[in-house]
Coordinates of C-alpha atoms in Angstrom, one line a residue:
M83 CA -26.0 -36.4 -66.2
T84 CA -23.6 -36.7 -63.7
S85 CA -22.5 -32.9 -64.0
I86 CA -25.5 -31.7 -62.3
F87 CA -24.3 -33.3 -59.2
A88 CA -20.9 -31.7 -59.5
V89 CA -22.5 -28.5 -58.2
T90 CA -24.2 -29.5 -55.1
D91 CA -22.7 -30.7 -51.8
N92 CA -26.2 -31.6 -50.2
E93 CA -25.3 -35.1 -48.9
D94 CA -29.4 -36.0 -49.0
I95 CA -29.2 -35.5 -53.0
L96 CA -26.4 -37.0 -53.6
A97 CA -27.4 -40.1 -51.3
L98 CA -30.1 -40.2 -54.8
Q99 CA -27.6 -39.9 -57.3
P100 CA -27.5 -43.9 -57.9
R101 CA -31.4 -44.1 -57.9
L102 CA -32.2 -41.1 -60.1
T103 CA -29.6 -42.3 -62.8
A104 CA -30.7 -45.6 -62.9
E105 CA -31.5 -47.6 -65.8
D106 CA -34.7 -48.4 -64.7
A107 CA -37.3 -45.5 -65.3
G108 CA -39.7 -46.8 -62.6
V109 CA -36.5 -46.5 -59.9
R110 CA -35.9 -43.0 -61.7
R111 CA -39.2 -42.0 -61.1
I112 CA -39.7 -42.7 -57.2
A113 CA -36.2 -41.1 -56.8
L114 CA -37.7 -38.0 -58.4
I115 CA -40.5 -38.0 -55.8
D116 CA -38.0 -38.4 -53.2
L117 CA -35.8 -35.4 -54.7
A118 CA -38.8 -33.0 -54.7
D119 CA -39.5 -33.9 -51.0
L120 CA -36.4 -32.4 -49.7
E121 CA -37.7 -29.5 -51.3
E122 CA -33.9 -28.2 -52.0
P123 CA -33.2 -25.5 -54.5
D124 CA -29.8 -27.6 -55.9
G125 CA -32.7 -30.8 -56.6
L126 CA -34.5 -28.1 -58.9
L127 CA -32.1 -28.5 -61.4
W128 CA -32.4 -32.2 -62.0
L129 CA -36.4 -32.1 -62.1
V130 CA -36.0 -29.4 -64.7
D131 CA -33.3 -31.5 -66.8
R132 CA -35.7 -34.8 -66.2
L133 CA -38.6 -33.0 -67.6
G134 CA -37.3 -32.5 -71.1
E135 CA -34.3 -34.8 -71.4
D136 CA -35.2 -38.1 -69.7
P137 CA -36.2 -40.8 -72.1
A138 CA -39.0 -42.5 -70.1
E139 CA -42.7 -41.0 -70.7
E140 CA -43.3 -41.6 -67.3
V141 CA -40.5 -40.0 -65.9
R142 CA -40.9 -37.0 -67.7
A143 CA -44.6 -36.6 -66.7
E144 CA -43.6 -37.1 -62.9
A145 CA -41.1 -34.5 -63.1
A146 CA -43.8 -32.0 -64.9
R147 CA -46.2 -33.1 -61.8
L148 CA -43.5 -32.2 -58.9
L149 CA -42.9 -29.0 -60.6
E150 CA -46.0 -27.8 -59.8
A151 CA -45.0 -26.1 -56.5
W152 CA -41.9 -24.2 -58.4
E153 CA -42.7 -20.5 -59.9
D154 CA -39.0 -19.6 -60.9
E155 CA -39.0 -18.5 -64.6
E156 CA -36.8 -21.3 -65.6
V157 CA -39.6 -23.6 -64.1
V158 CA -42.1 -22.0 -65.7
Q159 CA -40.5 -21.9 -68.9
A160 CA -39.3 -25.6 -69.0
L161 CA -43.3 -26.5 -68.3
C162 CA -44.3 -24.5 -71.2
V163 CA -41.8 -26.2 -73.5
A164 CA -43.1 -29.3 -72.1
L165 CA -46.4 -28.6 -73.4
T166 CA -44.8 -29.6 -76.9
D167 CA -43.7 -32.8 -75.6
P168 CA -44.4 -36.0 -77.9
A169 CA -46.1 -37.8 -75.1
P170 CA -49.7 -36.6 -74.2
A171 CA -49.5 -37.7 -70.6
V172 CA -46.5 -35.2 -70.5
Q173 CA -48.4 -32.3 -72.0
S174 CA -51.2 -32.9 -69.6
A175 CA -49.0 -33.4 -66.5
A176 CA -47.5 -29.8 -67.7
A177 CA -50.7 -28.2 -68.7
Q178 CA -52.1 -29.0 -64.9
S179 CA -48.9 -27.4 -63.2
L180 CA -49.0 -24.5 -65.1
S181 CA -52.9 -24.0 -64.1
L182 CA -52.0 -23.8 -60.7
L183 CA -49.4 -21.1 -60.8
K184 CA -50.4 -17.9 -59.0
T185 CA -48.0 -14.7 -59.7
A186 CA -47.8 -12.3 -62.6
A187 CA -44.2 -13.2 -63.4
A188 CA -45.2 -16.6 -64.5
G189 CA -47.8 -15.0 -66.7
Q190 CA -45.4 -13.2 -68.6
V191 CA -43.6 -16.5 -69.2
I192 CA -46.7 -18.1 -70.3
L193 CA -48.1 -15.4 -72.5
P194 CA -46.2 -15.4 -75.8
W195 CA -47.1 -19.5 -75.9
T196 CA -50.9 -18.2 -76.7
A197 CA -49.6 -17.9 -80.3
H198 CA -48.1 -20.9 -80.8
A199 CA -49.0 -23.1 -83.1
D200 CA -50.0 -26.3 -81.9
V201 CA -53.8 -26.1 -80.8
S202 CA -53.0 -27.8 -77.6
V203 CA -50.4 -25.6 -76.3
R204 CA -52.7 -22.3 -77.1
I205 CA -55.3 -24.2 -75.1
A206 CA -53.0 -24.8 -72.1
A207 CA -52.0 -21.5 -72.0
Y208 CA -55.2 -19.7 -71.9
R209 CA -56.3 -22.1 -69.3
A210 CA -53.1 -21.4 -67.1
L211 CA -53.8 -17.4 -67.7
R212 CA -57.3 -17.6 -66.8
E213 CA -56.6 -19.1 -63.3
L214 CA -53.6 -16.0 -63.1
R215 CA -56.1 -13.6 -63.9
F216 CA -53.1 -12.2 -65.7
V217 CA -54.4 -8.5 -66.9
D218 CA -51.8 -8.4 -69.5
A219 CA -53.4 -11.5 -71.2
A220 CA -56.4 -9.3 -72.1
P221 CA -55.5 -8.2 -75.6
A222 CA -54.3 -11.9 -76.7
A223 CA -57.7 -13.6 -75.2
V224 CA -59.7 -10.8 -77.3
S225 CA -57.8 -12.0 -80.5
A226 CA -58.4 -15.5 -79.8
L227 CA -61.9 -14.9 -79.7
N228 CA -61.6 -15.5 -83.6
D229 CA -59.4 -18.4 -83.6
A230 CA -60.1 -21.4 -85.5
D231 CA -60.0 -24.0 -83.2
A232 CA -63.3 -24.0 -80.7
S233 CA -61.6 -24.9 -77.5
V234 CA -59.0 -22.1 -77.9
R235 CA -62.2 -19.7 -78.3
R236 CA -63.7 -21.2 -75.3
E237 CA -60.6 -20.6 -73.4
A238 CA -60.2 -16.8 -74.2
V239 CA -63.6 -16.5 -72.8
G240 CA -62.9 -17.9 -69.9
V241 CA -60.0 -15.6 -69.4
L242 CA -61.8 -12.3 -70.5
G243 CA -64.8 -13.7 -67.8
W244 CA -62.2 -13.8 -65.1
L245 CA -60.6 -10.6 -65.9
K246 CA -64.3 -9.1 -65.9
Q247 CA -63.2 -6.9 -68.9
L248 CA -66.3 -5.1 -69.9
D249 CA -64.5 -3.8 -73.3
A250 CA -64.9 -7.4 -75.0
L251 CA -68.5 -7.3 -74.4
P252 CA -69.3 -6.7 -77.8
A253 CA -67.2 -9.5 -78.8
L254 CA -68.7 -11.8 -76.4
A255 CA -72.1 -10.9 -77.4
R256 CA -71.3 -11.9 -80.9
L257 CA -69.4 -15.3 -79.8
A258 CA -72.8 -16.1 -77.9
S259 CA -75.5 -15.6 -80.9
D260 CA -73.1 -16.8 -83.6
D261 CA -70.4 -19.0 -82.6
P262 CA -70.9 -22.3 -84.2
D263 CA -69.9 -24.6 -81.3
T264 CA -72.5 -25.2 -78.6
E265 CA -69.8 -24.9 -75.7
V266 CA -68.1 -21.5 -77.0
R267 CA -71.5 -20.1 -77.0
R268 CA -72.4 -21.2 -73.6
A269 CA -69.1 -20.3 -72.1
A270 CA -69.7 -16.8 -73.9
T271 CA -73.3 -16.6 -72.9
G272 CA -72.3 -17.0 -69.2
A273 CA -69.4 -14.4 -69.6
L274 CA -71.6 -11.7 -70.3
G275 CA -72.9 -11.5 -66.9
L276 CA -69.9 -9.3 -66.5
A277 CA -72.7 -6.5 -67.5
S278 CA -74.8 -4.7 -65.4
S279 CA -76.7 -2.8 -68.1
A280 CA -79.4 -3.6 -70.4
E281 CA -76.6 -3.4 -73.7
V282 CA -76.2 -7.4 -73.1
L283 CA -80.1 -8.1 -73.3
P284 CA -80.7 -8.7 -76.8
A285 CA -77.8 -11.4 -77.0
L286 CA -79.0 -13.2 -74.0
R287 CA -82.7 -13.0 -75.4
Q288 CA -81.2 -14.7 -78.6
A289 CA -79.4 -17.1 -76.5
L290 CA -82.5 -18.2 -74.7
Q291 CA -84.0 -18.9 -78.0
D292 CA -80.8 -20.8 -78.7
H293 CA -81.3 -24.3 -80.0
A294 CA -79.1 -26.2 -77.5
W295 CA -80.5 -26.3 -74.4
Q296 CA -77.3 -25.8 -72.7
V297 CA -77.0 -22.4 -74.1
R298 CA -80.8 -21.7 -73.4
E299 CA -79.7 -22.8 -69.4
E300 CA -77.1 -20.5 -69.2
A301 CA -79.2 -17.4 -70.6
A302 CA -81.3 -17.8 -68.1
T303 CA -79.2 -17.7 -65.4
T304 CA -77.1 -14.8 -66.8
L305 CA -80.2 -12.8 -66.9
G306 CA -80.8 -12.9 -63.4
K307 CA -76.9 -12.1 -62.9
V308 CA -77.4 -8.9 -64.7
G309 CA -80.3 -8.1 -62.8
H310 CA -82.0 -5.9 -65.6
I311 CA -85.8 -5.9 -64.7
D312 CA -86.7 -5.8 -69.0
A313 CA -85.4 -9.3 -69.0
G314 CA -88.6 -10.5 -67.3
P315 CA -90.9 -11.3 -69.8
A316 CA -88.2 -13.5 -71.8
L317 CA -87.6 -15.1 -68.8
V318 CA -91.5 -15.8 -68.1
E319 CA -91.4 -17.2 -71.7
A320 CA -89.1 -19.5 -70.7
L321 CA -91.1 -21.2 -67.9
S322 CA -92.3 -23.1 -71.1
D323 CA -89.1 -24.4 -72.3
D324 CA -89.2 -28.3 -73.4
Y325 CA -86.3 -28.8 -70.9
W326 CA -87.1 -28.7 -67.2
Q327 CA -83.4 -27.5 -66.5
V328 CA -83.9 -24.3 -68.5
R329 CA -87.1 -23.9 -66.7
L330 CA -85.3 -24.4 -63.4
R331 CA -82.9 -21.2 -64.0
A332 CA -85.8 -19.1 -65.4
T333 CA -87.6 -19.8 -62.4
R334 CA -84.8 -18.6 -60.1
S335 CA -83.8 -15.7 -62.1
L336 CA -87.5 -14.5 -62.1
G337 CA -87.3 -14.4 -58.3
R338 CA -83.6 -12.9 -58.2
L339 CA -85.2 -10.2 -60.7
R340 CA -88.8 -9.9 -58.0
F341 CA -90.3 -9.7 -61.5
A342 CA -94.3 -9.1 -60.3
P343 CA -95.9 -10.1 -64.0
A344 CA -94.3 -13.3 -63.6
L345 CA -96.7 -14.4 -60.4
D346 CA -99.6 -16.7 -62.5
A347 CA -96.7 -18.3 -64.1
L348 CA -94.8 -19.2 -61.3
I349 CA -97.8 -20.4 -59.3
D350 CA -98.5 -23.0 -62.6
T351 CA -95.0 -24.0 -62.2
L352 CA -95.5 -24.8 -58.3
G353 CA -97.2 -27.9 -59.9
H354 CA -94.9 -28.9 -62.2
R355 CA -94.0 -33.0 -61.9
I356 CA -89.9 -32.2 -61.1
S357 CA -90.0 -31.4 -57.3
N358 CA -86.4 -29.2 -58.0
L359 CA -88.6 -27.2 -60.2
R360 CA -91.4 -26.7 -57.9
K361 CA -88.9 -25.9 -54.8
E362 CA -87.2 -23.1 -57.3
A363 CA -91.0 -22.0 -57.8
A364 CA -91.7 -21.7 -54.2
L365 CA -88.9 -19.7 -53.4
A366 CA -89.3 -17.2 -56.2
L367 CA -92.7 -16.6 -55.3
G368 CA -91.7 -16.0 -51.7
E369 CA -89.0 -13.1 -53.4
L370 CA -92.1 -11.6 -55.4
N371 CA -93.6 -10.3 -52.0
D372 CA -97.3 -10.6 -53.6
R373 CA -99.9 -11.9 -51.5
G374 CA -101.6 -13.3 -54.4
A375 CA -99.3 -16.1 -54.2
V376 CA -100.5 -17.1 -50.3
A377 CA -103.3 -19.9 -51.7
A378 CA -101.2 -21.5 -54.0
L379 CA -98.5 -21.9 -51.5
Q380 CA -100.9 -22.9 -48.9
A381 CA -102.3 -25.7 -51.2
A382 CA -98.4 -26.8 -51.7
Q383 CA -97.8 -27.2 -48.0
D384 CA -98.5 -31.1 -48.4
D385 CA -96.1 -31.5 -50.9
G386 CA -94.7 -34.9 -51.3
D387 CA -91.0 -33.8 -51.2
P388 CA -89.5 -32.3 -48.1
E389 CA -87.2 -30.0 -49.7
V390 CA -90.4 -28.4 -51.6
R391 CA -92.4 -28.3 -48.2
K392 CA -89.3 -26.4 -46.7
A393 CA -88.9 -23.8 -49.6
V394 CA -92.8 -23.3 -49.1
R395 CA -92.7 -22.6 -45.5
I396 CA -89.8 -19.9 -46.4
A397 CA -92.1 -18.3 -48.6
L398 CA -94.6 -18.3 -46.5
S399 CA -93.0 -16.9 -43.9
Q400 CA -91.7 -13.9 -46.5
L401 CA -95.4 -13.2 -47.5
Q402 CA -96.5 -12.9 -43.6

């Protein structure tokens, strides 16, 4: 331990030495915080050392948290190694610090860890790369769409979505339709919003029939983002979904698409018992720019919910 202090003449760091090497783990942990507050490069040596070598889980975890502000290659590598720490608290702190990094150089260090045998390490590595928007991670993420672990597949989808990898759309469409995990299907469905053409419509229509309402909700949202008018009929059908959350997203997307044939279905939705859905229906009717909605909107001006009344006023102003 003391050899590290031999390489610095910083008086503030040397003054912390008795506490940094104390027998009590709590004392060492607080001393690490004080050391980090100095923001001295010499102190970085000790933080990295304690992350890997301190016998106390709480001290290693604190070191991992404190290293979030540093992007030196040595620090990033140490945090990656800490993902394999036997203590979950240390793994979690290291993963969180890695997710806050911003440089491409950090991405180069993290990328090899996406092939680690430990599932939790692969998950943390892809999560960090997603936040970095590290372009070189795309090939590994495409391969990870076939990972045996659902959480890894979900993180890989996130990487490809953030990177806007259009080449990955066929693989994402496959996951949206066929993956056995609900959250993977939901994430892949959302990632299909990268597209602006009709090529993803079949997968999104199928997702709109998924047995999990969360996937259907995501599909209804994504169809609006893609912005293709051919999505309209499927969204109108979704206005009859058993879950109001799906109906709400379908309503919003129909307004976004300005799908005129949805007029009657949206007028019916304006009478739904859930106020959030009535509000979205009013706003969507305004977007359609069809004066056939005026009478229904006027009848809704006295709705019991002030947000619905506000939406009705906005819609009527659009149709004047």
